[in-house]
PDB file of C-alpha atoms in Angstrom:
ATOM      1  CA  GLU A   1      -0.586  23.292 -56.683  1.00 80.00           C
ATOM      2  CA  LYS A   2       1.221  26.396 -57.044  1.00 82.00           C
ATOM      3  CA  ARG A   3       1.288  27.482 -53.407  1.00 88.00           C
ATOM      4  CA  GLN A   4       3.366  27.102 -50.508  1.00 92.00           C
ATOM      5  CA  PRO A   5       3.604  24.175 -47.886  1.00 95.00           C
ATOM      6  CA  LEU A   6       1.654  24.202 -44.843  1.00 96.00           C
ATOM      7  CA  LEU A   7       2.716  23.465 -41.421  1.00 96.00           C
ATOM      8  CA  HIS A   8       2.145  19.953 -41.628  1.00 96.00           C
ATOM      9  CA  GLU A   9       4.029  19.473 -44.751  1.00 97.00           C
ATOM     10  CA  SER A  10       6.768  21.175 -43.640  1.00 96.00           C
ATOM     11  CA  LEU A  11       7.070  19.346 -40.696  1.00 97.00           C
ATOM     12  CA  ASP A  12       6.428  15.830 -42.635  1.00 97.00           C
ATOM     13  CA  LEU A  13       9.346  16.856 -44.629  1.00 96.00           C
ATOM     14  CA  ILE A  14      11.631  17.317 -41.605  1.00 96.00           C
ATOM     15  CA  GLY A  15      10.967  14.124 -40.046  1.00 95.00           C
ATOM     16  CA  ARG A  16      11.302  11.892 -43.971  1.00 96.00           C
ATOM     17  CA  ILE A  17      15.182  13.615 -43.607  1.00 96.00           C
ATOM     18  CA  GLY A  18      15.343  11.820 -40.442  1.00 97.00           C
ATOM     19  CA  ALA A  19      15.252  14.892 -38.063  1.00 97.00           C
ATOM     20  CA  PRO A  20      13.566  14.260 -34.773  1.00 96.00           C
ATOM     21  CA  ALA A  21      10.507  16.387 -34.450  1.00 95.00           C
ATOM     22  CA  ALA A  22       7.903  16.463 -31.428  1.00 96.00           C
ATOM     23  CA  ASN A  23       4.889  14.155 -31.658  1.00 97.00           C
ATOM     24  CA  TRP A  24       2.241  15.703 -33.977  1.00 98.00           C
ATOM     25  CA  GLU A  25      -1.184  15.051 -35.627  1.00 98.00           C
ATOM     26  CA  MET A  26      -2.534  17.071 -38.001  1.00 98.00           C
ATOM     27  CA  THR A  27      -6.728  17.058 -37.076  1.00 98.00           C
ATOM     28  CA  GLY A  28      -9.762  18.541 -38.975  1.00 96.00           C
ATOM     29  CA  THR A  29     -12.285  18.172 -36.526  1.00 97.00           C
ATOM     30  CA  LEU A  30     -12.571  18.467 -32.845  1.00 97.00           C
ATOM     31  CA  SER A  31     -13.138  14.826 -31.970  1.00 98.00           C
ATOM     32  CA  ASP A  32      -9.849  14.169 -33.740  1.00 98.00           C
ATOM     33  CA  ALA A  33      -8.000  16.591 -31.943  1.00 98.00           C
ATOM     34  CA  LEU A  34      -9.150  15.282 -28.576  1.00 98.00           C
ATOM     35  CA  ASN A  35      -8.265  12.039 -29.622  1.00 98.00           C
ATOM     36  CA  ALA A  36      -4.891  13.095 -30.792  1.00 98.00           C
ATOM     37  CA  ALA A  37      -4.651  14.831 -27.680  1.00 98.00           C
ATOM     38  CA  GLN A  38      -5.404  11.781 -25.068  1.00 98.00           C
ATOM     39  CA  ALA A  39      -3.099   9.627 -27.364  1.00 98.00           C
ATOM     40  CA  MET A  40       0.114  11.691 -26.741  1.00 97.00           C
ATOM     41  CA  GLY A  41      -0.722  13.064 -23.638  1.00 98.00           C
ATOM     42  CA  TYR A  42      -1.752  16.365 -21.860  1.00 98.00           C
ATOM     43  CA  PRO A  43      -0.470  19.084 -22.307  1.00 98.00           C
ATOM     44  CA  VAL A  44      -0.634  19.415 -25.728  1.00 98.00           C
ATOM     45  CA  ALA A  45       0.514  22.674 -28.006  1.00 98.00           C
ATOM     46  CA  LEU A  46      -2.464  23.582 -30.702  1.00 98.00           C
ATOM     47  CA  LYS A  47      -1.483  25.438 -34.161  1.00 97.00           C
ATOM     48  CA  ALA A  48      -3.979  26.703 -36.768  1.00 97.00           C
ATOM     49  CA  VAL A  49      -2.854  25.832 -39.927  1.00 96.00           C
ATOM     50  CA  ALA A  50      -3.533  28.188 -42.881  1.00 95.00           C
ATOM     51  CA  SER A  51      -1.616  29.886 -45.722  1.00 92.00           C
ATOM     52  CA  SER A  52      -2.548  33.233 -44.369  1.00 91.00           C
ATOM     53  CA  LEU A  53      -0.981  32.347 -40.835  1.00 86.00           C
ATOM     54  CA  LEU A  54       3.027  32.174 -41.738  1.00 75.00           C
ATOM     55  CA  HIS A  55       3.561  33.931 -38.530  1.00 71.00           C
ATOM     56  CA  LYS A  56       1.564  32.026 -35.916  1.00 76.00           C
ATOM     57  CA  SER A  57       2.663  33.451 -32.656  1.00 74.00           C
ATOM     58  CA  GLU A  58       2.324  36.707 -33.685  1.00 70.00           C
ATOM     59  CA  GLU A  59      -1.423  36.115 -35.343  1.00 77.00           C
ATOM     60  CA  GLY A  60      -2.275  34.721 -32.194  1.00 88.00           C
ATOM     61  CA  ALA A  61      -2.353  30.992 -33.989  1.00 94.00           C
ATOM     62  CA  VAL A  62      -0.608  29.163 -31.234  1.00 96.00           C
ATOM     63  CA  ALA A  63      -2.043  27.523 -27.905  1.00 97.00           C
ATOM     64  CA  VAL A  64       0.685  26.518 -25.491  1.00 96.00           C
ATOM     65  CA  ASN A  65       0.091  24.354 -22.223  1.00 97.00           C
ATOM     66  CA  VAL A  66      -3.370  22.965 -23.251  1.00 98.00           C
ATOM     67  CA  ALA A  67      -4.122  20.961 -20.332  1.00 97.00           C
ATOM     68  CA  GLY A  68      -6.925  19.282 -20.859  1.00 98.00           C
ATOM     69  CA  ALA A  69     -10.224  18.406 -23.103  1.00 98.00           C
ATOM     70  CA  GLU A  70     -12.135  21.417 -21.853  1.00 97.00           C
ATOM     71  CA  GLU A  71      -9.279  24.006 -22.232  1.00 98.00           C
ATOM     72  CA  LEU A  72      -8.488  22.463 -26.005  1.00 98.00           C
ATOM     73  CA  ASP A  73     -12.071  22.586 -26.649  1.00 98.00           C
ATOM     74  CA  ARG A  74     -12.096  26.251 -26.386  1.00 97.00           C
ATOM     75  CA  GLN A  75      -8.565  26.777 -27.927  1.00 98.00           C
ATOM     76  CA  TRP A  76     -10.063  24.797 -30.917  1.00 96.00           C
ATOM     77  CA  THR A  77     -12.876  26.968 -31.591  1.00 95.00           C
ATOM     78  CA  ARG A  78     -11.001  30.334 -31.296  1.00 97.00           C
ATOM     79  CA  LEU A  79      -8.182  28.842 -34.092  1.00 97.00           C
ATOM     80  CA  ARG A  80     -10.484  27.686 -36.310  1.00 95.00           C
ATOM     81  CA  GLY A  81     -11.907  31.383 -36.585  1.00 95.00           C
ATOM     82  CA  LEU A  82      -8.898  32.874 -37.277  1.00 95.00           C
ATOM     83  CA  ALA A  83      -9.110  33.078 -40.737  1.00 94.00           C
ATOM     84  CA  ALA A  84     -11.204  31.813 -43.453  1.00 94.00           C
ATOM     85  CA  ASP A  85      -8.446  29.662 -44.827  1.00 94.00           C
ATOM     86  CA  VAL A  86      -7.641  27.201 -41.667  1.00 96.00           C
ATOM     87  CA  VAL A  87      -7.608  23.904 -42.763  1.00 96.00           C
ATOM     88  CA  GLY A  88      -7.245  22.243 -39.553  1.00 96.00           C
ATOM     89  CA  VAL A  89      -5.434  22.327 -36.600  1.00 98.00           C
ATOM     90  CA  LEU A  90      -2.383  20.841 -35.550  1.00 98.00           C
ATOM     91  CA  VAL A  91      -1.696  19.026 -32.030  1.00 98.00           C
ATOM     92  CA  GLN A  92       1.818  18.494 -30.933  1.00 98.00           C
ATOM     93  CA  LYS A  93       2.870  17.065 -27.582  1.00 98.00           C
ATOM     94  CA  MET A  94       4.306  20.022 -25.288  1.00 97.00           C
ATOM     95  CA  VAL A  95       8.201  19.767 -25.222  1.00 95.00           C
ATOM     96  CA  PHE A  96      10.122  21.656 -22.428  1.00 92.00           C
ATOM     97  CA  SER A  97      13.771  22.416 -22.567  1.00 89.00           C
ATOM     98  CA  SER A  98      15.994  24.837 -21.129  1.00 82.00           C
ATOM     99  CA  ARG A  99      17.638  26.036 -24.199  1.00 90.00           C
ATOM    100  CA  GLU A 100      16.422  26.197 -27.847  1.00 93.00           C
ATOM    101  CA  LEU A 101      17.838  27.166 -31.402  1.00 94.00           C
ATOM    102  CA  ILE A 102      17.187  27.982 -34.578  1.00 94.00           C
ATOM    103  CA  ILE A 103      18.026  26.987 -38.188  1.00 96.00           C
ATOM    104  CA  GLY A 104      17.535  28.482 -41.271  1.00 95.00           C
ATOM    105  CA  GLY A 105      18.454  27.878 -44.945  1.00 96.00           C
ATOM    106  CA  LYS A 106      17.806  30.251 -47.865  1.00 96.00           C
ATOM    107  CA  ARG A 107      19.260  30.444 -51.595  1.00 94.00           C
ATOM    108  CA  ASP A 108      21.863  32.934 -52.107  1.00 90.00           C
ATOM    109  CA  PRO A 109      21.996  34.230 -55.613  1.00 89.00           C
ATOM    110  CA  SER A 110      25.860  34.305 -55.846  1.00 91.00           C
ATOM    111  CA  PHE A 111      26.907  31.564 -53.588  1.00 91.00           C
ATOM    112  CA  GLY A 112      23.781  29.138 -53.649  1.00 94.00           C
ATOM    113  CA  PRO A 113      22.194  27.294 -50.516  1.00 97.00           C
ATOM    114  CA  VAL A 114      23.287  28.392 -47.159  1.00 97.00           C
ATOM    115  CA  VAL A 115      22.256  27.507 -43.635  1.00 97.00           C
ATOM    116  CA  LEU A 116      22.251  29.376 -40.783  1.00 95.00           C
ATOM    117  CA  ALA A 117      22.221  28.578 -36.858  1.00 96.00           C
ATOM    118  CA  GLY A 118      21.817  30.265 -33.735  1.00 94.00           C
ATOM    119  CA  LEU A 119      20.415  30.572 -29.965  1.00 90.00           C
ATOM    120  CA  GLY A 120      17.039  30.938 -29.946  1.00 81.00           C
ATOM    121  CA  GLY A 121      14.812  33.712 -27.977  1.00 64.00           C
ATOM    122  CA  ILE A 122      16.727  37.213 -28.084  1.00 57.00           C
ATOM    123  CA  MET A 123      19.912  35.756 -28.354  1.00 57.00           C
ATOM    124  CA  VAL A 124      19.295  35.676 -32.213  1.00 61.00           C
ATOM    125  CA  GLU A 125      16.294  38.481 -32.401  1.00 64.00           C
ATOM    126  CA  VAL A 126      18.413  41.272 -30.626  1.00 58.00           C
ATOM    127  CA  LEU A 127      21.761  40.325 -30.602  1.00 61.00           C
ATOM    128  CA  LYS A 128      21.857  38.262 -34.201  1.00 74.00           C
ATOM    129  CA  ASP A 129      23.928  35.726 -32.691  1.00 82.00           C
ATOM    130  CA  ALA A 130      24.175  33.698 -35.537  1.00 89.00           C
ATOM    131  CA  ARG A 131      26.620  31.925 -37.669  1.00 94.00           C
ATOM    132  CA  MET A 132      26.091  30.629 -41.590  1.00 95.00           C
ATOM    133  CA  ARG A 133      27.964  28.342 -43.712  1.00 97.00           C
ATOM    134  CA  LEU A 134      27.585  27.314 -47.420  1.00 97.00           C
ATOM    135  CA  ALA A 135      25.458  23.793 -47.754  1.00 98.00           C
ATOM    136  CA  PRO A 136      26.080  21.221 -47.758  1.00 98.00           C
ATOM    137  CA  PHE A 137      28.963  20.317 -44.374  1.00 98.00           C
ATOM    138  CA  ASP A 138      29.684  17.717 -42.314  1.00 98.00           C
ATOM    139  CA  ILE A 139      29.317  17.418 -38.541  1.00 98.00           C
ATOM    140  CA  HIS A 140      32.648  18.815 -37.576  1.00 98.00           C
ATOM    141  CA  THR A 141      31.665  22.100 -39.223  1.00 98.00           C
ATOM    142  CA  ALA A 142      28.027  21.978 -38.129  1.00 98.00           C
ATOM    143  CA  MET A 143      29.883  21.919 -34.372  1.00 97.00           C
ATOM    144  CA  GLN A 144      32.193  24.678 -35.309  1.00 97.00           C
ATOM    145  CA  MET A 145      29.244  26.813 -36.131  1.00 96.00           C
ATOM    146  CA  LEU A 146      27.668  26.096 -33.017  1.00 96.00           C
ATOM    147  CA  ARG A 147      30.801  26.660 -30.821  1.00 94.00           C
ATOM    148  CA  GLU A 148      31.123  29.725 -32.576  1.00 95.00           C
ATOM    149  CA  LEU A 149      28.429  31.463 -31.254  1.00 93.00           C
ATOM    150  CA  SER A 150      28.499  34.390 -28.851  1.00 87.00           C
ATOM    151  CA  GLY A 151      26.272  32.739 -26.650  1.00 85.00           C
ATOM    152  CA  ALA A 152      27.893  29.128 -26.877  1.00 88.00           C
ATOM    153  CA  ARG A 153      28.905  29.174 -23.182  1.00 88.00           C
ATOM    154  CA  MET A 154      25.035  28.683 -22.462  1.00 87.00           C
ATOM    155  CA  LEU A 155      25.154  25.633 -24.369  1.00 91.00           C
ATOM    156  CA  GLY A 156      27.709  24.251 -21.976  1.00 88.00           C
ATOM    157  CA  ARG A 157      27.212  23.823 -17.906  1.00 87.00           C
ATOM    158  CA  PHE A 158      25.854  26.975 -17.195  1.00 78.00           C
ATOM    159  CA  ARG A 159      24.117  28.356 -13.991  1.00 77.00           C
ATOM    160  CA  GLY A 160      23.902  24.649 -12.573  1.00 80.00           C
ATOM    161  CA  MET A 161      22.387  23.050 -16.043  1.00 84.00           C
ATOM    162  CA  PRO A 162      24.111  20.326 -17.530  1.00 91.00           C
ATOM    163  CA  GLU A 163      25.825  20.585 -20.505  1.00 93.00           C
ATOM    164  CA  ALA A 164      23.254  20.663 -23.945  1.00 94.00           C
ATOM    165  CA  ASP A 165      23.530  18.066 -26.409  1.00 95.00           C
ATOM    166  CA  VAL A 166      25.131  19.679 -28.989  1.00 95.00           C
ATOM    167  CA  GLU A 167      26.142  17.146 -31.014  1.00 97.00           C
ATOM    168  CA  ALA A 168      22.296  16.134 -31.602  1.00 97.00           C
ATOM    169  CA  ALA A 169      21.761  19.599 -32.679  1.00 96.00           C
ATOM    170  CA  ALA A 170      24.654  19.447 -34.940  1.00 97.00           C
ATOM    171  CA  GLN A 171      23.240  16.518 -36.755  1.00 98.00           C
ATOM    172  CA  VAL A 172      20.213  18.090 -37.493  1.00 97.00           C
ATOM    173  CA  LEU A 173      21.849  20.919 -38.721  1.00 97.00           C
ATOM    174  CA  VAL A 174      24.251  18.606 -41.545  1.00 98.00           C
ATOM    175  CA  LEU A 175      20.661  17.086 -42.318  1.00 98.00           C
ATOM    176  CA  ILE A 176      19.282  20.609 -43.368  1.00 98.00           C
ATOM    177  CA  SER A 177      22.400  21.341 -45.034  1.00 98.00           C
ATOM    178  CA  GLU A 178      21.721  18.186 -47.156  1.00 98.00           C
ATOM    179  CA  LEU A 179      18.198  19.341 -47.737  1.00 97.00           C
ATOM    180  CA  MET A 180      18.939  22.477 -48.878  1.00 97.00           C
ATOM    181  CA  HIS A 181      21.815  21.260 -51.187  1.00 97.00           C
ATOM    182  CA  HIS A 182      19.811  18.573 -52.936  1.00 96.00           C
ATOM    183  CA  PHE A 183      16.719  20.493 -53.779  1.00 95.00           C
ATOM    184  CA  PRO A 184      17.098  23.832 -55.442  1.00 94.00           C
ATOM    185  CA  GLN A 185      13.015  24.111 -55.162  1.00 94.00           C
ATOM    186  CA  ILE A 186      13.258  25.074 -51.306  1.00 96.00           C
ATOM    187  CA  GLY A 187      13.929  28.804 -51.597  1.00 95.00           C
ATOM    188  CA  GLU A 188      13.752  29.325 -47.742  1.00 96.00           C
ATOM    189  CA  LEU A 189      13.449  27.369 -44.663  1.00 96.00           C
ATOM    190  CA  ASP A 190      12.763  28.357 -41.201  1.00 94.00           C
ATOM    191  CA  ILE A 191      13.038  25.972 -37.942  1.00 94.00           C
ATOM    192  CA  ASN A 192      12.467  27.886 -34.958  1.00 90.00           C
ATOM    193  CA  PRO A 193      12.499  26.421 -32.357  1.00 91.00           C
ATOM    194  CA  ILE A 194      14.497  23.354 -31.984  1.00 95.00           C
ATOM    195  CA  ALA A 195      14.288  22.357 -28.216  1.00 95.00           C
ATOM    196  CA  LEU A 196      18.000  21.408 -26.919  1.00 94.00           C
ATOM    197  CA  HIS A 197      17.846  18.785 -24.164  1.00 94.00           C
ATOM    198  CA  ASP A 198      20.753  17.972 -21.911  1.00 94.00           C
ATOM    199  CA  LYS A 199      23.859  15.806 -23.025  1.00 94.00           C
ATOM    200  CA  GLY A 200      22.698  12.475 -24.542  1.00 94.00           C
ATOM    201  CA  HIS A 201      19.138  13.222 -24.473  1.00 95.00           C
ATOM    202  CA  GLY A 202      18.841  14.734 -27.917  1.00 96.00           C
ATOM    203  CA  ALA A 203      17.090  17.727 -29.660  1.00 96.00           C
ATOM    204  CA  MET A 204      13.743  17.988 -31.122  1.00 96.00           C
ATOM    205  CA  VAL A 205      12.127  20.343 -33.897  1.00 96.00           C
ATOM    206  CA  LEU A 206       9.188  21.736 -32.566  1.00 95.00           C
ATOM    207  CA  ASP A 207       8.042  24.043 -35.751  1.00 94.00           C
ATOM    208  CA  ALA A 208       9.169  24.370 -39.316  1.00 95.00           C
ATOM    209  CA  ARG A 209       8.294  26.540 -42.197  1.00 94.00           C
ATOM    210  CA  LEU A 210       9.271  26.437 -46.022  1.00 95.00           C
ATOM    211  CA  LEU A 211       9.308  28.721 -48.916  1.00 95.00           C
ATOM    212  CA  LEU A 212       9.301  27.465 -52.401  1.00 94.00           C
ATOM    213  CA  SER A 213      10.865  28.831 -55.572  1.00 89.00           C
ATOM    214  CA  LEU A 214       7.766  28.229 -57.775  1.00 65.00           C
ATOM    215  CA  ASN A 215       9.593  29.219 -60.745  1.00 65.00           C
ATOM    216  CA  CYS A 216      11.757  26.217 -60.286  1.00 53.00           C
TER     217      CYS A 216
END
């Protein structure tokens, strides 16, 4: 179709490679959205799905902590009116965690596929705290990437919080490195954020964006 993948298509691909993602459903009508939210349980997040809304948070295309049907109705109407090309609204179960990660992938013209990992929030945006490796790589390399982060101490026991499930995050990193390695059609990939739970409780992808190299 000579277009870039939409949000639900990106999340679908991430799920197909075995990476855990928060429960979501793509909906085209308010009734569908209400039924989806009821089935997965409030609170939920709503995300407008459109090619013109790549940076959803900055463009007001996300509503979080939607706690009931009345609020969902109001936010649905707002999100559907954001752009002419909105094709639906993605309903996603709210996931709460004390720490977040980001994972990025790109295709370097000289070195090929590379994958980046960093702590979420201001750690990566302001402090540029991230590590990068050529893809593909194994779990040992993924763990090393996370341990090398300047803010890695936040992934351990920190301010009364238990240790985070770093190994679960590393497993997602390995899956993304394999995806970037095997599919040259993927020019860029952005998973932001990954909710990182306490040790033994896993990690969960909350959002994903793919950019294809359409000339492949």
